[in-house]
Tab-separated table of C-alpha atoms in Angstrom:
chain	number	residue	atom	x	y	z
Q	1	UNK	CA	12.290	-50.024	12.548
Q	2	UNK	CA	14.357	-53.167	11.918
Q	3	UNK	CA	12.214	-55.885	12.575
Q	4	UNK	CA	8.771	-56.538	11.717
Q	5	UNK	CA	6.030	-58.839	13.052
Q	6	UNK	CA	2.618	-60.020	11.771
Q	7	UNK	CA	0.299	-60.693	14.806
Q	8	UNK	CA	-3.378	-61.371	14.981
Q	9	UNK	CA	-6.017	-60.065	17.237
Q	10	UNK	CA	-8.507	-62.407	18.145
Q	11	UNK	CA	-12.394	-61.468	18.658
Q	12	UNK	CA	-11.819	-61.944	22.094
Q	13	UNK	CA	-9.575	-59.298	22.457
Q	14	UNK	CA	-12.090	-56.505	21.982
Q	15	UNK	CA	-13.717	-54.399	24.222
Q	16	UNK	CA	-17.404	-53.511	24.023
Q	17	UNK	CA	-16.582	-50.820	21.583
Q	18	UNK	CA	-14.995	-53.504	19.097
Q	19	UNK	CA	-11.354	-52.251	19.662
Q	20	UNK	CA	-8.618	-54.167	20.873
Q	21	UNK	CA	-8.355	-53.254	24.613
Q	22	UNK	CA	-5.582	-52.115	26.522
Q	23	UNK	CA	-4.515	-55.499	27.977
Q	24	UNK	CA	-4.916	-57.336	24.725
Q	25	UNK	CA	-2.686	-54.875	22.910
Q	26	UNK	CA	0.239	-55.291	25.601
Q	27	UNK	CA	-0.340	-59.020	24.734
Q	28	UNK	CA	0.205	-58.297	21.071
Q	29	UNK	CA	3.081	-56.279	21.696
Q	30	UNK	CA	4.316	-59.578	23.663
Q	31	UNK	CA	3.615	-61.811	20.931
Q	32	UNK	CA	5.542	-59.808	18.308
Q	33	UNK	CA	8.846	-59.685	20.617
Q	34	UNK	CA	8.782	-63.256	22.112
Q	35	UNK	CA	9.830	-64.901	18.750
Q	36	UNK	CA	12.841	-62.624	18.295
Q	37	UNK	CA	14.162	-62.584	21.941
Q	38	UNK	CA	13.262	-65.888	22.784
Q	39	UNK	CA	13.350	-68.175	19.607
Q	40	UNK	CA	15.769	-66.575	17.392
Q	41	UNK	CA	18.385	-65.588	20.522
Q	42	UNK	CA	18.120	-69.509	21.512
Q	43	UNK	CA	18.629	-70.596	17.822
Q	44	UNK	CA	21.794	-68.338	18.033
Q	45	UNK	CA	23.018	-69.863	20.666
Q	46	UNK	CA	22.391	-67.368	23.540
Q	47	UNK	CA	20.237	-69.693	25.833
Q	48	UNK	CA	20.619	-67.110	28.959
Q	49	UNK	CA	18.641	-64.593	27.351
Q	50	UNK	CA	15.579	-66.831	26.418
Q	51	UNK	CA	15.776	-68.174	30.243
Q	52	UNK	CA	14.779	-64.833	31.709
Q	53	UNK	CA	13.756	-61.124	30.443
Q	54	UNK	CA	11.479	-59.078	32.746
Q	55	UNK	CA	9.716	-55.997	31.753
Q	56	UNK	CA	10.632	-52.895	33.559
Q	57	UNK	CA	8.405	-50.464	32.197
Q	58	UNK	CA	5.815	-50.241	29.674
Q	59	UNK	CA	4.304	-47.064	27.996
Q	60	UNK	CA	1.479	-47.193	25.424
Q	61	UNK	CA	0.421	-44.431	23.489
Q	62	UNK	CA	-2.929	-44.690	21.245
Q	63	UNK	CA	-3.419	-42.830	18.408
Q	64	UNK	CA	-6.244	-44.725	16.757
Q	65	UNK	CA	-8.629	-48.065	17.622
Q	66	UNK	CA	-7.449	-51.520	16.280
Q	67	UNK	CA	-10.105	-53.549	15.361
Q	68	UNK	CA	-9.844	-57.300	15.148
Q	69	UNK	CA	-11.203	-57.939	11.422
Q	70	UNK	CA	-9.817	-61.843	11.409
Q	71	UNK	CA	-6.289	-60.102	9.696
Q	72	UNK	CA	-3.062	-59.564	10.889
Q	73	UNK	CA	-1.611	-56.011	12.271
Q	74	UNK	CA	2.035	-55.260	11.380
Q	75	UNK	CA	4.102	-54.402	14.457
Q	76	UNK	CA	7.533	-52.934	13.747
Q	77	UNK	CA	10.206	-53.069	16.566
Q	78	UNK	CA	13.195	-51.355	17.276
Q	79	UNK	CA	16.037	-51.039	19.896
Q	80	UNK	CA	15.628	-47.526	21.306
Q	81	UNK	CA	18.020	-47.691	24.127
Q	82	UNK	CA	20.878	-50.503	24.725
Q	83	UNK	CA	22.496	-50.479	28.048
Q	84	UNK	CA	24.387	-53.533	30.057
Q	85	UNK	CA	21.528	-53.758	32.386
Q	86	UNK	CA	18.665	-53.118	30.141
Q	87	UNK	CA	17.530	-52.534	26.881
Q	88	UNK	CA	14.473	-50.728	25.237
Q	89	UNK	CA	12.249	-51.713	22.227
Q	90	UNK	CA	9.876	-49.503	20.619
Q	91	UNK	CA	6.920	-50.326	18.538
Q	92	UNK	CA	4.672	-48.833	15.841
Q	93	UNK	CA	1.282	-50.995	15.566
Q	94	UNK	CA	-0.335	-50.588	12.514
Q	95	UNK	CA	-4.053	-50.946	12.277
Q	96	UNK	CA	-3.711	-53.806	9.264
Q	97	UNK	CA	-0.799	-55.928	7.950
Q	98	UNK	CA	0.776	-53.433	5.764
Q	99	UNK	CA	3.363	-50.512	6.273
Q	100	UNK	CA	0.631	-48.359	4.652
Q	101	UNK	CA	-1.845	-48.955	7.179
Q	102	UNK	CA	-1.943	-46.060	9.730
Q	103	UNK	CA	0.216	-46.275	12.785
Q	104	UNK	CA	-2.659	-47.036	15.610
Q	105	UNK	CA	-0.312	-47.518	18.724
Q	106	UNK	CA	3.151	-46.546	19.719
Q	107	UNK	CA	4.765	-48.161	22.573
Q	108	UNK	CA	7.835	-48.907	24.585
Q	109	UNK	CA	8.993	-51.394	26.982
Q	110	UNK	CA	12.054	-51.569	28.848
Q	111	UNK	CA	13.570	-54.909	29.412
Q	112	UNK	CA	16.182	-56.328	31.925
Q	113	UNK	CA	17.917	-59.735	31.879
Q	114	UNK	CA	16.980	-61.614	34.481
Q	115	UNK	CA	18.825	-64.621	36.197
Q	116	UNK	CA	15.821	-67.196	37.201
Q	117	UNK	CA	18.408	-68.961	39.521
Q	118	UNK	CA	19.667	-66.250	41.531
Q	119	UNK	CA	16.522	-64.276	41.470
Q	120	UNK	CA	18.299	-61.201	40.160
Q	121	UNK	CA	19.059	-59.006	37.274
Q	122	UNK	CA	22.213	-59.906	35.560
Q	123	UNK	CA	24.006	-57.765	32.644
Q	124	UNK	CA	23.658	-58.233	29.062
Q	125	UNK	CA	26.724	-60.178	27.395
Q	126	UNK	CA	28.410	-58.573	24.542
Q	127	UNK	CA	27.033	-61.461	22.348
Q	128	UNK	CA	23.355	-60.698	23.429
Q	129	UNK	CA	24.127	-56.821	22.895
Q	130	UNK	CA	25.281	-57.866	19.363
Q	131	UNK	CA	22.393	-59.887	18.719
Q	132	UNK	CA	19.878	-57.044	19.657
Q	133	UNK	CA	21.681	-54.723	17.859
Q	134	UNK	CA	21.397	-57.050	14.355
Q	135	UNK	CA	17.690	-57.973	15.256
Q	136	UNK	CA	16.255	-54.979	16.022
Q	137	UNK	CA	18.519	-52.359	14.766
Q	138	UNK	CA	19.194	-49.078	16.670
Q	139	UNK	CA	16.507	-46.117	15.924
Q	140	UNK	CA	16.875	-42.457	16.423
Q	141	UNK	CA	14.090	-42.339	18.668
């Protein structure tokens, strides 16, 4: 996994069992990827990437519950697939802030660049593809 982010589940994210519920886990995945795909890409001069990316597919597999304990959880991300019309990010969400904490969730999001002006998908530029390779690395997954 090439990119790491710390995100903090909130008490309001928990279900009646005290676990971060599904909808809020999806939000944590988004909170982990947004700084890279929007902030860091714009800082690198890739303004079009920050203007539009849509989720095409999402898969989440739960191995153990994540509990909001007023501490961060570690989200590791890697680039598992890169095409001109989309890319896929793989995630490993740890139950705590350290790599040694057990992996509680694995997930993937397939994302496509989107032109909000024409309301149509668009192709990734070579610079965007290079940024994704550098920022996320490519995994064997």
